[in-house]
PDB file of C-alpha atoms in Angstrom:
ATOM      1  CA  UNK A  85     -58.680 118.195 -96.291  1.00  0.00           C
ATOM      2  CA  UNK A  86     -57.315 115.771 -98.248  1.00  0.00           C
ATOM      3  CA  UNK A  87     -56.924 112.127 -97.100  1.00  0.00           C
ATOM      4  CA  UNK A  88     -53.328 111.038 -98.935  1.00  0.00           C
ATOM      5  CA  UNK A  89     -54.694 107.290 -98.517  1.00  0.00           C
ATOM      6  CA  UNK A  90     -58.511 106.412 -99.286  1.00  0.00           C
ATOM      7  CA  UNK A  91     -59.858 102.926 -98.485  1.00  0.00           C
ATOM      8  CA  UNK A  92     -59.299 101.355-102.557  1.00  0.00           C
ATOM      9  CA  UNK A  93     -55.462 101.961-101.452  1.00  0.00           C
ATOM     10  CA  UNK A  94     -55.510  99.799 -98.023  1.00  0.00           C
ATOM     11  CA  UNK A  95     -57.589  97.308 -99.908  1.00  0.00           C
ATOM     12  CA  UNK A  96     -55.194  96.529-102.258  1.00  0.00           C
ATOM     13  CA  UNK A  97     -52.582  96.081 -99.782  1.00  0.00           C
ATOM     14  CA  UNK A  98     -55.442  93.506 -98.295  1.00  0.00           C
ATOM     15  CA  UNK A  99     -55.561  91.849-101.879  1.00  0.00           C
ATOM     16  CA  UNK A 100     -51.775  91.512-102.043  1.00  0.00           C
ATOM     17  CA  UNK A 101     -51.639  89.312 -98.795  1.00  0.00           C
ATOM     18  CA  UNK A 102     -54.728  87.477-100.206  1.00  0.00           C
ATOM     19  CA  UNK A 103     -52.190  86.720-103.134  1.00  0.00           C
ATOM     20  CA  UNK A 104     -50.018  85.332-100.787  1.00  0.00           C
ATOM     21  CA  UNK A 105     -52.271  82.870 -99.595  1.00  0.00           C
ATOM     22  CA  UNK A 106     -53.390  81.853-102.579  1.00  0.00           C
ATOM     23  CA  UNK A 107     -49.536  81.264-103.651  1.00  0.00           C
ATOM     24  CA  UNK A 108     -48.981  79.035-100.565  1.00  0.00           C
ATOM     25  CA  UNK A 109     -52.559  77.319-102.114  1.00  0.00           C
ATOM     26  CA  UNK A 110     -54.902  78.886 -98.783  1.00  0.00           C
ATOM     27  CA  UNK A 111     -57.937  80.389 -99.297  1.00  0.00           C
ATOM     28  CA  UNK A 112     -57.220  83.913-101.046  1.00  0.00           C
ATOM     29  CA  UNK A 113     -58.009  86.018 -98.147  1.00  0.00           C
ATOM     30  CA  UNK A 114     -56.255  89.086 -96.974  1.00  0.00           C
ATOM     31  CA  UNK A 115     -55.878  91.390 -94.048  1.00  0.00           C
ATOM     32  CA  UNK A 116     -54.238  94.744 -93.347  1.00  0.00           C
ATOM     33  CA  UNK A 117     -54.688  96.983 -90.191  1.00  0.00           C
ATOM     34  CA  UNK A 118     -54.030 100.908 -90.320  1.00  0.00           C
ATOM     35  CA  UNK A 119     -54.116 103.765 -87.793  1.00  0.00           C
ATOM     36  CA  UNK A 120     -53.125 107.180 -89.206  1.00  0.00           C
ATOM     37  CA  UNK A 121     -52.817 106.092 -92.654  1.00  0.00           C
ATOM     38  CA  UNK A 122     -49.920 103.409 -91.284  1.00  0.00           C
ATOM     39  CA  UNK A 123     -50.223  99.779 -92.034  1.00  0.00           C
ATOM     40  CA  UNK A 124     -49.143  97.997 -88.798  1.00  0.00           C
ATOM     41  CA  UNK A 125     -50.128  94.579 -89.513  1.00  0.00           C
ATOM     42  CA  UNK A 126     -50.533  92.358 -92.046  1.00  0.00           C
ATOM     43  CA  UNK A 127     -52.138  88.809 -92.580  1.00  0.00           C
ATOM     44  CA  UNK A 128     -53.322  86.431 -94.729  1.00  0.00           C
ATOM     45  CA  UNK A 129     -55.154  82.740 -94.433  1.00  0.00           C
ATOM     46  CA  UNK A 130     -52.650  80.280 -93.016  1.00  0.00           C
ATOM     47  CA  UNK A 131     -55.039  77.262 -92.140  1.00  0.00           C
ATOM     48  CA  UNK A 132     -53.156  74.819 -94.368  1.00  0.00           C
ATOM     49  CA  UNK A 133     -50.273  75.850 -93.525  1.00  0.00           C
ATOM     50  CA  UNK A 134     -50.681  75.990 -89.902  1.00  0.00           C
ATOM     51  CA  UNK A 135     -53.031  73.033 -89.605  1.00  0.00           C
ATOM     52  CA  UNK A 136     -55.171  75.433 -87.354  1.00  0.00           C
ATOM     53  CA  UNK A 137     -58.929  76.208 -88.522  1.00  0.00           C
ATOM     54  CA  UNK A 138     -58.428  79.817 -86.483  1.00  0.00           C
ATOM     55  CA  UNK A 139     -55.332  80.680 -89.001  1.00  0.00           C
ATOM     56  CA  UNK A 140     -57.692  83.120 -90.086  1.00  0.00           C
ATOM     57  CA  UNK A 141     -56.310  86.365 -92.144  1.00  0.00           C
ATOM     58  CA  UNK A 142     -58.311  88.059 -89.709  1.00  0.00           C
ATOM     59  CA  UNK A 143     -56.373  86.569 -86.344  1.00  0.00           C
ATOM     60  CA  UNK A 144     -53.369  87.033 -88.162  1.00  0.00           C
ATOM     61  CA  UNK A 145     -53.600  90.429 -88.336  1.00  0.00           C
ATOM     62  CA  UNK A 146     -55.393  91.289 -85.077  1.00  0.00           C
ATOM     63  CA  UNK A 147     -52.368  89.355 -83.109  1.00  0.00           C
ATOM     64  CA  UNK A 148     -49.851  91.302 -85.233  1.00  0.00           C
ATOM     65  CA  UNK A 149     -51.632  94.442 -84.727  1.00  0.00           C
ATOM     66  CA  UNK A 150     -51.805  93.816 -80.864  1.00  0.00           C
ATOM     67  CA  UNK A 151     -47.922  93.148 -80.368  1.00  0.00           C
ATOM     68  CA  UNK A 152     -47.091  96.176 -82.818  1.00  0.00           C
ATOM     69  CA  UNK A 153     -49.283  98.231 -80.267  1.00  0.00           C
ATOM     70  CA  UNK A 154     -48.688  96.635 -77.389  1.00  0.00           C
ATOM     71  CA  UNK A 155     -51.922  95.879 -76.043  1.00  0.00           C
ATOM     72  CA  UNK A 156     -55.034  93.889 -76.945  1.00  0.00           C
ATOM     73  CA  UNK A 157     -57.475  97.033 -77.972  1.00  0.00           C
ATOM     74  CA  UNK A 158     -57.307  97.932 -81.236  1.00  0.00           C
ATOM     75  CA  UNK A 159     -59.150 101.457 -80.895  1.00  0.00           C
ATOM     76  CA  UNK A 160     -58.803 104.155 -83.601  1.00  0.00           C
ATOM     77  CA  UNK A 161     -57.346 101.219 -86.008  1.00  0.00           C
ATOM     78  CA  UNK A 162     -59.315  99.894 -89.194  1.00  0.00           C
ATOM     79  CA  UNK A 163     -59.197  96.544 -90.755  1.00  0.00           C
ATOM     80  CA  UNK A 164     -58.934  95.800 -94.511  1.00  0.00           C
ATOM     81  CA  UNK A 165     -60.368  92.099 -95.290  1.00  0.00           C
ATOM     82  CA  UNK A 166     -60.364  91.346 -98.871  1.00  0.00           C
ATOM     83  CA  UNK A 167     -63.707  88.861 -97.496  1.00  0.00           C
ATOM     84  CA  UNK A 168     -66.508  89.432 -95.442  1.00  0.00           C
ATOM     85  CA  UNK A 169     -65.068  88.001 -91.653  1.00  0.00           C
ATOM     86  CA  UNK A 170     -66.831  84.937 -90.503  1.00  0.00           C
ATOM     87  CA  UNK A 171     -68.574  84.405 -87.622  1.00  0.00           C
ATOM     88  CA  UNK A 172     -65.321  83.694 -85.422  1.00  0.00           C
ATOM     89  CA  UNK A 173     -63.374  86.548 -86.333  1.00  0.00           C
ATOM     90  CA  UNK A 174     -66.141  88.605 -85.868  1.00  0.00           C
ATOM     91  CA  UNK A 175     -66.059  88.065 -82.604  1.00  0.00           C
ATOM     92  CA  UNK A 176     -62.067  88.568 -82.167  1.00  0.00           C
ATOM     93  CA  UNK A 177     -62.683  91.778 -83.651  1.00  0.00           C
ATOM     94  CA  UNK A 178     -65.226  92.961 -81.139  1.00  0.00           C
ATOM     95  CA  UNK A 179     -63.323  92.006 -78.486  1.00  0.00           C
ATOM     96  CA  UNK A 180     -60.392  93.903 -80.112  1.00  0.00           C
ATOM     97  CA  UNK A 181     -63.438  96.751 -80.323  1.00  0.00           C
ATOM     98  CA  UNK A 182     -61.451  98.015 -83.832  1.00  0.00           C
ATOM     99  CA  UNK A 183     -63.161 100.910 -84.582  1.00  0.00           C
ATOM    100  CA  UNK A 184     -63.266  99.860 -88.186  1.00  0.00           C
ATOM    101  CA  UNK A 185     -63.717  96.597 -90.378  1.00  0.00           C
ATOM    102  CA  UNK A 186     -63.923  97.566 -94.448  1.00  0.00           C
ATOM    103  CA  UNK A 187     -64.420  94.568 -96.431  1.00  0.00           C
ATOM    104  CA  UNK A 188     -64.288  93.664-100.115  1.00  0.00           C
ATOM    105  CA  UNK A 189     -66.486  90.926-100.706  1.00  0.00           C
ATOM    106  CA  UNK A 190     -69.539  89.573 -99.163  1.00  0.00           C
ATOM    107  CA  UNK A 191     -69.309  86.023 -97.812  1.00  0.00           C
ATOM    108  CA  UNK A 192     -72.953  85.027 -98.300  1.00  0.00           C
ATOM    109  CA  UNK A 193     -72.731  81.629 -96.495  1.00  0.00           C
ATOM    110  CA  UNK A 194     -70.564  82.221 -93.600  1.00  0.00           C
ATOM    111  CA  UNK A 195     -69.980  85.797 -93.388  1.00  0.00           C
ATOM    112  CA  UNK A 196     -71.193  87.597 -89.689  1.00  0.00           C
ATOM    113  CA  UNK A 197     -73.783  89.227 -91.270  1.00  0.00           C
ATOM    114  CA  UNK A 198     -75.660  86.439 -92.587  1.00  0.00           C
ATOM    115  CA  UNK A 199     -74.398  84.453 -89.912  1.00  0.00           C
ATOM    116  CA  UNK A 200     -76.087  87.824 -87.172  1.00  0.00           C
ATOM    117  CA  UNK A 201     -73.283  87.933 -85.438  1.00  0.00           C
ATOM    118  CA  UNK A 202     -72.850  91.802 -84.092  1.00  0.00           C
ATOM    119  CA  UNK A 203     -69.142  93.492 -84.262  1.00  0.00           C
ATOM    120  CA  UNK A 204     -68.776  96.138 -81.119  1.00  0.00           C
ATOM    121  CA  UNK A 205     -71.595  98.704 -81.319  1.00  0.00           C
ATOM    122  CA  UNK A 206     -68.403 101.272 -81.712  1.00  0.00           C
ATOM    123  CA  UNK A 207     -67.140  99.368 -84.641  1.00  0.00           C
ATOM    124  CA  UNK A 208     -68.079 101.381 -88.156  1.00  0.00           C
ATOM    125  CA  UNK A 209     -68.397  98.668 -91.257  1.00  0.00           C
ATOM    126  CA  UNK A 210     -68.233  98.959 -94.531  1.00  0.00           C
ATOM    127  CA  UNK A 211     -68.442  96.516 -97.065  1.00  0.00           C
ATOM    128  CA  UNK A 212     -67.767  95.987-101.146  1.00  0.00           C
ATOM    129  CA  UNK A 213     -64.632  97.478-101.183  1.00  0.00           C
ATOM    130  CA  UNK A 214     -62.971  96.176-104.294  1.00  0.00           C
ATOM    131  CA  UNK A 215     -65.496  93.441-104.110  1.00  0.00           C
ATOM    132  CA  UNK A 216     -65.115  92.344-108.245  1.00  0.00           C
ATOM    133  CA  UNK A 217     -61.594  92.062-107.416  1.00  0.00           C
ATOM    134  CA  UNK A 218     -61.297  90.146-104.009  1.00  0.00           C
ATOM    135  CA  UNK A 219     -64.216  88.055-105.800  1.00  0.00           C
ATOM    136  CA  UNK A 220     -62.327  87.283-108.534  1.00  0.00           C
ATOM    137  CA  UNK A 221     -59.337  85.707-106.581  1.00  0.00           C
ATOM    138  CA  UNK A 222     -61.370  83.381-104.602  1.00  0.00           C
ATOM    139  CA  UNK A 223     -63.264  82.084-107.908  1.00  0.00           C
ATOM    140  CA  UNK A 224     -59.752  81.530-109.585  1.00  0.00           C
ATOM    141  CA  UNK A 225     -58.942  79.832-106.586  1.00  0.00           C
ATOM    142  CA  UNK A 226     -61.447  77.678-106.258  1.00  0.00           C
ATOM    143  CA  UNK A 227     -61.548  76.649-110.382  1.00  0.00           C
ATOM    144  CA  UNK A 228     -57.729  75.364-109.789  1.00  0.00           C
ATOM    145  CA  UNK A 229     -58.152  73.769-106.738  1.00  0.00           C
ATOM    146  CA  UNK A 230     -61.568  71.521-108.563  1.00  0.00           C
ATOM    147  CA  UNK A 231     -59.174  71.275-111.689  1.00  0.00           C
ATOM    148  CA  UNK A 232     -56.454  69.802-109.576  1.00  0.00           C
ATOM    149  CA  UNK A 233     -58.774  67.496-107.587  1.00  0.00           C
TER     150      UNK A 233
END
């Protein structure tokens, strides 16, 4: 069989909310969250905006996902993060026990898996996803904001 959708396409609806953010001058990180080949939610960093440190892409999307589905369990749904979660949304999404996270690029200083922080034994992971890409957009993001400072 055929999937109609593979994960490159999800991710790039990841790295067009991470766009977003980086419009609005956030962080460039994006989130989408699928069941059955269905985006349902969408988010991207809103920390700045929001004055709120948990205004993670992540919790964006989780809390969308949650009031699309109308409940807190986001079972038989997968997550597309353009980076690595943290430590914090780790732990949102194993208490949403998603039974996916696919990530683009690694975050090597804060990211739950250098961080050991464990998702929901149930939760599959897969990571470097359109990694160059997601990459990319945080190191253009971060050369403009030291060129503005």
């Amino acid at each position: 069989m055929i999937k109609p959708f593979d994960d490159t396409y999800f991710m790039r609806k990841a790295l067009q909310e991470a766009e977003i953010a980086f419009e609005k001058g956030e962080i460039p990180v994006g989130a989408v969250i699928v069941v059955d080949d269905r985006v349902i939610a969408r988010g991207h960093n809103l920390t700045e905006m929001l004055n709120d440190v948990t205004a993670h892409a992540e919790m964006q999307a989780i809390t969308a996902a949650a009031n699309f589905l109308g409940g807190k369990y986001l079972k038989n749904c997968t997550m597309y993060v353009t980076l690595e979660p943290c430590q914090m949304c780790a732990g949102a999404l194993y208490w949403s026990q998603i039974s996916k996270v696919v990530y683009g690029a690694r975050d090597l200083e804060r990211g739950f898996i250098t961080m050991k922080t464990q998702l929901h034994p149930k939760t599959k992971v897969e990571g470097g996803v359109l990694a160059e890409e997601a990459g990319e957009l945080l190191k253009r993001f971060f050369v403009t904001k030291r060129n503005l400072n």
